């Protein structure tokens, strides 16, 4: 597995002790959906420390590092503390199937995180926050 480090720079962040994973979709796909663009939007438009997710998986299966695992995320207001945010490229309110490459990369990332932190519960954003994310067609039960 290759986790791509885009060299993102962050403002100060609170510490994090990962005990669960929260799954998201970014609601879009295509050229603009780079980790750098999401980082800049979260940092400059939202005023956050940087990208709110710890990992980002593109449709082609590329995995990008977002926030350090040791820093609290900004991905679900009610559940940021001690969780890791993993975002998937795509609008799973419209996209009815996850590409196999994206799913395979998630499986590798999940195995890596479980080896690093132990088996953790996995939640969809809508299960722990006020949202329909990760989309009505997202294969949440399969991903868990």
CSV table of N, CA and C in Angstrom, one decimal:
chain,number,residue,atom,x,y,z
A,1,UNK,N,0.8,-1.2,0.0
A,1,UNK,CA,0.0,0.0,0.0
A,1,UNK,C,0.9,1.2,0.0
A,2,UNK,N,0.5,2.2,-0.8
A,2,UNK,CA,1.2,3.5,-0.9
A,2,UNK,C,0.3,4.6,-0.4
A,3,UNK,N,0.7,5.2,0.7
A,3,UNK,CA,0.0,6.4,1.1
A,3,UNK,C,0.8,7.6,0.7
A,4,UNK,N,0.2,8.4,-0.2
A,4,UNK,CA,0.8,9.6,-0.8
A,4,UNK,C,0.8,10.8,0.2
A,5,UNK,N,2.0,11.3,0.5
A,5,UNK,CA,2.1,12.5,1.3
A,5,UNK,C,2.3,13.7,0.4
A,6,UNK,N,1.3,14.5,0.3
A,6,UNK,CA,1.3,15.7,-0.5
A,6,UNK,C,2.0,16.9,0.1
A,7,UNK,N,2.6,16.7,1.3
A,7,UNK,CA,3.3,17.8,2.0
A,7,UNK,C,2.5,19.0,2.4
A,8,UNK,N,1.3,18.7,2.9
A,8,UNK,CA,0.3,19.7,3.3
A,8,UNK,C,0.8,20.4,4.6
A,9,UNK,N,0.6,21.7,4.7
A,9,UNK,CA,1.0,22.4,5.9
A,9,UNK,C,-0.2,22.8,6.7
A,10,UNK,N,-0.2,22.6,8.0
A,10,UNK,CA,-1.3,22.8,8.8
A,10,UNK,C,-1.0,23.9,9.9
A,11,UNK,N,-2.1,24.5,10.3
A,11,UNK,CA,-2.1,25.4,11.5
A,11,UNK,C,-2.1,24.5,12.7
A,12,UNK,N,-2.0,25.0,13.9
A,12,UNK,CA,-2.0,24.3,15.2
A,12,UNK,C,-3.3,23.5,15.3
A,13,UNK,N,-3.1,22.2,15.8
A,13,UNK,CA,-4.3,21.3,16.0
A,13,UNK,C,-4.2,20.7,17.4
A,14,UNK,N,-5.4,20.3,17.9
A,14,UNK,CA,-5.4,19.5,19.1
A,14,UNK,C,-5.0,18.1,18.9
A,15,UNK,N,-4.6,17.4,20.0
A,15,UNK,CA,-4.1,16.0,19.9
A,15,UNK,C,-5.3,15.1,19.7
A,16,UNK,N,-5.0,13.9,19.2
A,16,UNK,CA,-6.0,12.9,18.9
A,16,UNK,C,-5.4,11.5,19.3
A,17,UNK,N,-6.3,10.6,19.8
A,17,UNK,CA,-6.0,9.3,20.2
A,17,UNK,C,-7.0,8.4,19.4
A,18,UNK,N,-6.7,7.9,18.2
A,18,UNK,CA,-7.7,7.2,17.4
A,18,UNK,C,-8.3,6.0,18.1
A,19,UNK,N,-9.6,6.0,18.1
A,19,UNK,CA,-10.4,4.9,18.7
A,19,UNK,C,-11.5,4.5,17.8
A,20,UNK,N,-11.8,5.2,16.7
A,20,UNK,CA,-12.8,4.9,15.8
A,20,UNK,C,-12.5,5.5,14.4
A,21,UNK,N,-13.2,5.1,13.4
A,21,UNK,CA,-13.0,5.6,12.1
A,21,UNK,C,-14.4,6.1,11.6
A,22,UNK,N,-14.4,7.3,11.0
A,22,UNK,CA,-15.7,7.8,10.5
A,22,UNK,C,-15.5,8.0,8.9
A,23,UNK,N,-16.4,7.4,8.2
A,23,UNK,CA,-16.4,7.4,6.7
A,23,UNK,C,-17.2,8.5,6.1
A,24,UNK,N,-16.6,9.1,5.1
A,24,UNK,CA,-17.3,10.2,4.4
A,24,UNK,C,-17.2,10.1,2.9
A,25,UNK,N,-18.0,10.7,2.1
A,25,UNK,CA,-17.8,11.0,0.7
A,25,UNK,C,-17.7,12.5,0.5
A,26,UNK,N,-17.0,12.9,-0.5
A,26,UNK,CA,-16.8,14.4,-0.6
A,26,UNK,C,-17.9,15.0,-1.4
A,27,UNK,N,-18.8,14.2,-2.0
A,27,UNK,CA,-19.9,14.8,-2.7
A,27,UNK,C,-19.5,15.3,-4.1
A,28,UNK,N,-18.4,14.9,-4.6
A,28,UNK,CA,-17.9,15.3,-5.9
A,28,UNK,C,-16.8,14.4,-6.4
A,29,UNK,N,-16.5,14.6,-7.7
A,29,UNK,CA,-15.4,13.9,-8.3
A,29,UNK,C,-14.8,14.6,-9.5
A,30,UNK,N,-13.6,14.2,-9.8
A,30,UNK,CA,-13.0,14.9,-11.0
A,30,UNK,C,-11.7,15.6,-10.7
A,31,UNK,N,-11.3,16.4,-11.6
A,31,UNK,CA,-10.0,17.1,-11.5
A,31,UNK,C,-9.9,18.0,-10.3
A,32,UNK,N,-10.9,18.7,-9.9
A,32,UNK,CA,-10.9,19.6,-8.8
A,32,UNK,C,-10.8,18.9,-7.5
A,33,UNK,N,-11.1,17.6,-7.4
A,33,UNK,CA,-11.2,16.9,-6.2
A,33,UNK,C,-9.8,16.3,-5.7
A,34,UNK,N,-8.8,17.2,-5.7
A,34,UNK,CA,-7.5,16.7,-5.3
A,34,UNK,C,-7.4,17.0,-3.8
A,35,UNK,N,-6.5,16.3,-3.1
A,35,UNK,CA,-6.3,16.5,-1.7
A,35,UNK,C,-5.8,17.9,-1.4
A,36,UNK,N,-5.0,18.5,-2.3
A,36,UNK,CA,-4.6,19.8,-2.2
A,36,UNK,C,-5.7,20.8,-2.2
A,37,UNK,N,-6.7,20.6,-3.2
A,37,UNK,CA,-7.8,21.5,-3.3
A,37,UNK,C,-8.7,21.4,-2.1
A,38,UNK,N,-9.0,20.2,-1.6
A,38,UNK,CA,-9.8,20.0,-0.4
A,38,UNK,C,-9.1,20.7,0.8
A,39,UNK,N,-7.8,20.5,0.9
A,39,UNK,CA,-7.0,21.1,2.0
A,39,UNK,C,-7.1,22.6,2.0
A,40,UNK,N,-6.9,23.2,0.8
A,40,UNK,CA,-7.0,24.7,0.7
A,40,UNK,C,-8.4,25.2,1.0
A,41,UNK,N,-9.4,24.5,0.5
A,41,UNK,CA,-10.8,24.9,0.8
A,41,UNK,C,-11.1,24.9,2.3
A,42,UNK,N,-10.7,23.8,2.9
A,42,UNK,CA,-10.9,23.7,4.4
A,42,UNK,C,-10.1,24.7,5.2
A,43,UNK,N,-8.9,25.0,4.7
A,43,UNK,CA,-8.0,25.9,5.4
A,43,UNK,C,-8.4,27.3,5.2
A,44,UNK,N,-8.6,27.7,3.9
A,44,UNK,CA,-8.8,29.1,3.5
A,44,UNK,C,-10.3,29.5,3.6
A,45,UNK,N,-11.2,28.7,3.1
A,45,UNK,CA,-12.6,29.0,3.1
A,45,UNK,C,-13.3,28.8,4.5
A,46,UNK,N,-13.0,27.6,5.1
A,46,UNK,CA,-13.6,27.3,6.4
A,46,UNK,C,-12.8,27.8,7.6
A,47,UNK,N,-11.5,28.2,7.4
A,47,UNK,CA,-10.7,28.7,8.5
A,47,UNK,C,-10.2,27.6,9.4
A,48,UNK,N,-10.2,26.4,9.0
A,48,UNK,CA,-9.7,25.3,9.8
A,48,UNK,C,-8.2,25.2,9.7
A,49,UNK,N,-7.6,24.3,10.4
A,49,UNK,CA,-6.1,24.1,10.4
A,49,UNK,C,-5.7,23.5,9.0
A,50,UNK,N,-6.6,22.9,8.3
A,50,UNK,CA,-6.3,22.3,7.0
A,50,UNK,C,-7.3,21.3,6.7
A,51,UNK,N,-7.1,20.4,5.8
A,51,UNK,CA,-8.0,19.3,5.4
A,51,UNK,C,-8.5,18.7,6.7
A,52,UNK,N,-9.8,18.4,6.8
A,52,UNK,CA,-10.4,17.9,8.0
A,52,UNK,C,-10.3,16.4,8.1
A,53,UNK,N,-10.0,15.7,7.0
A,53,UNK,CA,-9.9,14.2,7.0
A,53,UNK,C,-8.4,13.8,7.2
A,54,UNK,N,-8.3,12.6,7.8
A,54,UNK,CA,-6.9,12.0,8.0
A,54,UNK,C,-6.4,11.3,6.7
A,55,UNK,N,-7.4,10.7,6.0
A,55,UNK,CA,-7.1,10.0,4.7
A,55,UNK,C,-8.1,10.3,3.7
A,56,UNK,N,-7.7,10.3,2.4
A,56,UNK,CA,-8.5,10.6,1.3
A,56,UNK,C,-8.3,9.5,0.2
A,57,UNK,N,-9.3,8.8,-0.2
A,57,UNK,CA,-9.1,7.8,-1.2
A,57,UNK,C,-9.8,8.2,-2.5
A,58,UNK,N,-9.0,8.3,-3.6
A,58,UNK,CA,-9.6,8.7,-4.9
A,58,UNK,C,-10.3,7.6,-5.6
A,59,UNK,N,-11.1,7.8,-6.6
A,59,UNK,CA,-11.8,6.8,-7.3
A,59,UNK,C,-10.8,5.8,-8.0
A,60,UNK,N,-9.6,6.3,-8.3
A,60,UNK,CA,-8.6,5.4,-8.9
A,60,UNK,C,-7.9,4.5,-7.9
A,61,UNK,N,-8.2,4.7,-6.6
A,61,UNK,CA,-7.5,3.9,-5.6
A,61,UNK,C,-6.4,4.6,-4.9
A,62,UNK,N,-6.0,5.7,-5.4
A,62,UNK,CA,-4.9,6.5,-4.7
A,62,UNK,C,-5.3,6.9,-3.3
A,63,UNK,N,-4.4,6.7,-2.4
A,63,UNK,CA,-4.6,7.0,-1.0
A,63,UNK,C,-3.7,8.2,-0.6
A,64,UNK,N,-4.3,9.3,-0.1
A,64,UNK,CA,-3.6,10.5,0.3
A,64,UNK,C,-3.6,10.7,1.8
A,65,UNK,N,-2.5,11.1,2.3
A,65,UNK,CA,-2.5,11.5,3.8
A,65,UNK,C,-3.1,12.9,3.9
A,66,UNK,N,-4.0,13.0,4.9
A,66,UNK,CA,-4.5,14.3,5.2
A,66,UNK,C,-3.8,14.8,6.5
A,67,UNK,N,-4.7,15.0,7.6
A,67,UNK,CA,-4.1,15.4,8.9
A,67,UNK,C,-3.3,14.2,9.5
A,68,UNK,N,-2.3,14.5,10.3
A,68,UNK,CA,-1.7,13.5,11.0
A,68,UNK,C,-2.7,12.7,11.9
A,69,UNK,N,-2.5,11.4,12.1
A,69,UNK,CA,-3.4,10.7,12.9
A,69,UNK,C,-3.4,11.2,14.4
A,70,UNK,N,-2.3,11.7,14.8
A,70,UNK,CA,-2.1,12.2,16.2
A,70,UNK,C,-2.8,13.6,16.4
A,71,UNK,N,-3.4,14.1,15.3
A,71,UNK,CA,-4.1,15.4,15.5
A,71,UNK,C,-5.6,15.2,15.2
A,72,UNK,N,-6.4,15.9,16.0
A,72,UNK,CA,-7.9,15.8,15.9
A,72,UNK,C,-8.4,16.3,14.6
A,73,UNK,N,-9.3,15.5,14.0
A,73,UNK,CA,-9.9,15.9,12.7
A,73,UNK,C,-10.9,17.0,12.8
A,74,UNK,N,-11.4,17.4,11.6
A,74,UNK,CA,-12.5,18.3,11.5
A,74,UNK,C,-13.4,17.8,10.4
A,75,UNK,N,-14.0,16.6,10.7
A,75,UNK,CA,-14.8,15.9,9.7
A,75,UNK,C,-16.2,15.6,10.2
A,76,UNK,N,-16.5,15.7,11.5
A,76,UNK,CA,-17.9,15.5,12.0
A,76,UNK,C,-17.9,16.1,13.4
A,77,UNK,N,-18.5,17.3,13.5
A,77,UNK,CA,-18.4,18.2,14.7
A,77,UNK,C,-18.7,17.4,15.9
A,78,UNK,N,-19.7,16.5,15.9
A,78,UNK,CA,-20.1,15.8,17.1
A,78,UNK,C,-19.2,14.6,17.4
A,79,UNK,N,-18.2,14.3,16.6
A,79,UNK,CA,-17.5,13.1,16.8
A,79,UNK,C,-16.0,13.2,16.3
A,80,UNK,N,-15.4,14.4,16.4
A,80,UNK,CA,-14.0,14.6,15.9
A,80,UNK,C,-13.0,14.0,16.9
A,81,UNK,N,-13.4,14.1,18.2
A,81,UNK,CA,-12.4,13.7,19.2
A,81,UNK,C,-12.2,12.2,19.2
A,82,UNK,N,-10.9,11.8,19.1
A,82,UNK,CA,-10.4,10.4,19.1
A,82,UNK,C,-11.0,9.6,17.9
A,83,UNK,N,-11.2,10.2,16.8
A,83,UNK,CA,-11.6,9.4,15.6
A,83,UNK,C,-10.7,9.8,14.4
A,84,UNK,N,-10.7,8.9,13.5
A,84,UNK,CA,-10.0,9.2,12.2
A,84,UNK,C,-11.0,9.4,11.1
A,85,UNK,N,-10.9,10.4,10.3
A,85,UNK,CA,-11.8,10.7,9.2
A,85,UNK,C,-11.2,10.2,7.9
A,86,UNK,N,-12.0,9.3,7.2
A,86,UNK,CA,-11.5,8.8,5.9
A,86,UNK,C,-12.6,9.2,4.9
A,87,UNK,N,-12.1,10.0,3.9
A,87,UNK,CA,-13.0,10.5,2.9
A,87,UNK,C,-12.8,9.8,1.6
A,88,UNK,N,-13.9,9.5,0.9
A,88,UNK,CA,-13.8,8.8,-0.4
A,88,UNK,C,-14.3,9.8,-1.5
A,89,UNK,N,-13.5,9.9,-2.6
A,89,UNK,CA,-13.9,10.7,-3.7
A,89,UNK,C,-15.2,10.2,-4.3
A,90,UNK,N,-16.1,11.0,-4.7
A,90,UNK,CA,-17.3,10.6,-5.3
A,90,UNK,C,-18.5,11.2,-4.6
A,91,UNK,N,-19.6,11.3,-5.4
A,91,UNK,CA,-20.9,11.6,-4.8
A,91,UNK,C,-21.7,10.4,-4.8
A,92,UNK,N,-21.8,9.8,-3.6
A,92,UNK,CA,-22.5,8.5,-3.5
A,92,UNK,C,-24.0,8.7,-3.2
A,93,UNK,N,-24.5,9.9,-3.5
A,93,UNK,CA,-25.9,10.1,-3.6
A,93,UNK,C,-26.3,9.9,-5.1
A,94,UNK,N,-25.4,10.0,-6.0
A,94,UNK,CA,-25.6,9.8,-7.4
A,94,UNK,C,-24.9,8.5,-7.9
A,95,UNK,N,-23.6,8.4,-7.5
A,95,UNK,CA,-22.8,7.2,-8.0
A,95,UNK,C,-23.3,6.0,-7.3
A,96,UNK,N,-23.7,5.0,-8.0
A,96,UNK,CA,-24.3,3.8,-7.4
A,96,UNK,C,-23.4,2.7,-7.2
A,97,UNK,N,-22.2,2.8,-7.7
A,97,UNK,CA,-21.2,1.7,-7.4
A,97,UNK,C,-19.8,2.3,-7.1
A,98,UNK,N,-19.1,1.7,-6.2
A,98,UNK,CA,-17.8,2.1,-5.9
A,98,UNK,C,-16.8,1.3,-6.8
A,99,UNK,N,-15.9,2.1,-7.4
A,99,UNK,CA,-14.9,1.4,-8.2
A,99,UNK,C,-14.1,0.4,-7.4
A,100,UNK,N,-13.8,-0.8,-8.0
A,100,UNK,CA,-13.0,-1.8,-7.3
A,100,UNK,C,-11.7,-1.3,-6.8
A,101,UNK,N,-11.0,-0.5,-7.5
A,101,UNK,CA,-9.7,0.1,-7.1
A,101,UNK,C,-9.9,0.9,-5.8
A,102,UNK,N,-10.9,1.7,-5.7
A,102,UNK,CA,-11.2,2.5,-4.5
A,102,UNK,C,-11.5,1.5,-3.3
A,103,UNK,N,-12.3,0.6,-3.5
A,103,UNK,CA,-12.6,-0.4,-2.5
A,103,UNK,C,-11.4,-1.2,-2.0
A,104,UNK,N,-10.6,-1.7,-3.0
A,104,UNK,CA,-9.4,-2.4,-2.6
A,104,UNK,C,-8.4,-1.6,-1.8
A,105,UNK,N,-8.3,-0.3,-2.1
A,105,UNK,CA,-7.4,0.6,-1.4
A,105,UNK,C,-8.0,0.8,0.0
A,106,UNK,N,-9.3,0.9,0.1
A,106,UNK,CA,-9.9,1.0,1.5
A,106,UNK,C,-9.5,-0.2,2.3
A,107,UNK,N,-9.7,-1.4,1.7
A,107,UNK,CA,-9.4,-2.6,2.5
A,107,UNK,C,-8.0,-2.6,3.0
A,108,UNK,N,-7.0,-2.2,2.1
A,108,UNK,CA,-5.6,-2.1,2.6
A,108,UNK,C,-5.4,-1.1,3.7
A,109,UNK,N,-6.1,0.1,3.5
A,109,UNK,CA,-5.9,1.1,4.5
A,109,UNK,C,-6.5,0.7,5.9
A,110,UNK,N,-7.7,0.0,5.8
A,110,UNK,CA,-8.4,-0.5,7.0
A,110,UNK,C,-7.5,-1.5,7.7
A,111,UNK,N,-6.9,-2.4,7.0
A,111,UNK,CA,-6.0,-3.4,7.6
A,111,UNK,C,-4.8,-2.7,8.2
A,112,UNK,N,-4.2,-1.7,7.6
A,112,UNK,CA,-3.1,-0.9,8.1
A,112,UNK,C,-3.5,-0.2,9.4
A,113,UNK,N,-4.6,0.4,9.4
A,113,UNK,CA,-5.1,1.1,10.6
A,113,UNK,C,-5.4,0.2,11.8
A,114,UNK,N,-6.0,-1.0,11.5
A,114,UNK,CA,-6.3,-1.9,12.5
A,114,UNK,C,-5.0,-2.5,13.1
A,115,UNK,N,-4.0,-2.7,12.3
A,115,UNK,CA,-2.7,-3.2,12.8
A,115,UNK,C,-2.1,-2.2,13.7
A,116,UNK,N,-2.2,-0.9,13.3
A,116,UNK,CA,-1.6,0.2,14.0
A,116,UNK,C,-2.3,0.5,15.3
A,117,UNK,N,-3.7,0.5,15.3
A,117,UNK,CA,-4.5,0.9,16.5
A,117,UNK,C,-5.4,-0.1,17.1
A,118,UNK,N,-5.4,-1.3,16.5
A,118,UNK,CA,-6.4,-2.3,16.9
A,118,UNK,C,-7.7,-2.2,16.2
A,119,UNK,N,-8.5,-3.2,16.3
A,119,UNK,CA,-9.8,-3.1,15.6
A,119,UNK,C,-10.6,-2.0,16.3
A,120,UNK,N,-11.1,-1.1,15.4
A,120,UNK,CA,-11.9,0.0,15.9
A,120,UNK,C,-13.2,0.0,15.2
A,121,UNK,N,-14.2,0.5,15.9
A,121,UNK,CA,-15.5,0.6,15.2
A,121,UNK,C,-15.5,1.6,14.0
A,122,UNK,N,-16.2,1.3,13.0
A,122,UNK,CA,-16.3,2.1,11.8
A,122,UNK,C,-17.7,2.7,11.7
A,123,UNK,N,-17.9,4.0,11.5
A,123,UNK,CA,-19.2,4.6,11.4
A,123,UNK,C,-19.3,5.4,10.1
A,124,UNK,N,-20.4,5.5,9.6
A,124,UNK,CA,-20.7,6.4,8.5
A,124,UNK,C,-21.0,7.8,9.2
A,125,UNK,N,-20.6,8.9,8.5
A,125,UNK,CA,-20.8,10.2,9.1
A,125,UNK,C,-22.3,10.3,9.6
A,126,UNK,N,-23.2,9.9,8.9
A,126,UNK,CA,-24.6,10.0,9.3
A,126,UNK,C,-25.0,9.3,10.6
A,127,UNK,N,-24.2,8.3,10.9
A,127,UNK,CA,-24.4,7.5,12.2
A,127,UNK,C,-24.0,8.2,13.4
A,128,UNK,N,-23.1,9.2,13.3
A,128,UNK,CA,-22.5,9.9,14.4
A,128,UNK,C,-22.7,11.4,14.3
A,129,UNK,N,-23.3,11.9,13.3
A,129,UNK,CA,-23.4,13.4,13.1
A,129,UNK,C,-24.7,13.7,12.3
A,130,UNK,N,-24.9,14.9,12.1
A,130,UNK,CA,-26.1,15.4,11.4
A,130,UNK,C,-25.8,15.5,9.9
A,131,UNK,N,-26.0,14.4,9.2
A,131,UNK,CA,-25.6,14.4,7.8
A,131,UNK,C,-26.2,13.2,7.1
A,132,UNK,N,-26.3,13.3,5.8
A,132,UNK,CA,-26.7,12.1,5.0
A,132,UNK,C,-25.5,11.4,4.4
A,133,UNK,N,-24.3,11.9,4.7
A,133,UNK,CA,-23.0,11.4,4.3
A,133,UNK,C,-22.8,10.0,4.9
A,134,UNK,N,-22.2,9.1,4.2
A,134,UNK,CA,-21.5,9.2,2.9
A,134,UNK,C,-22.4,8.9,1.7
A,135,UNK,N,-23.6,9.2,1.7
A,135,UNK,CA,-24.5,9.1,0.5
A,135,UNK,C,-25.3,7.8,0.5
A,136,UNK,N,-26.5,7.9,-0.1
A,136,UNK,CA,-27.4,6.8,0.0
A,136,UNK,C,-27.0,5.6,-0.8
A,137,UNK,N,-26.1,5.7,-1.7
A,137,UNK,CA,-25.6,4.5,-2.5
A,137,UNK,C,-24.2,4.1,-2.0
A,138,UNK,N,-23.6,4.7,-1.0
A,138,UNK,CA,-22.3,4.3,-0.5
A,138,UNK,C,-22.5,2.9,0.2
A,139,UNK,N,-21.6,2.0,-0.2
A,139,UNK,CA,-21.7,0.6,0.3
A,139,UNK,C,-21.2,0.5,1.8
A,140,UNK,N,-21.8,1.2,2.7
A,140,UNK,CA,-21.4,1.3,4.1
A,140,UNK,C,-21.2,0.0,4.8
A,141,UNK,N,-22.2,-0.9,4.7
A,141,UNK,CA,-22.1,-2.2,5.4
A,141,UNK,C,-20.9,-3.0,4.8
A,142,UNK,N,-20.7,-3.0,3.5
A,142,UNK,CA,-19.6,-3.7,2.9
A,142,UNK,C,-18.2,-3.1,3.4
A,143,UNK,N,-18.2,-1.8,3.5
A,143,UNK,CA,-17.0,-1.1,3.9
A,143,UNK,C,-16.6,-1.4,5.4
A,144,UNK,N,-17.7,-1.5,6.2
A,144,UNK,CA,-17.5,-1.8,7.6
A,144,UNK,C,-16.8,-3.2,7.7
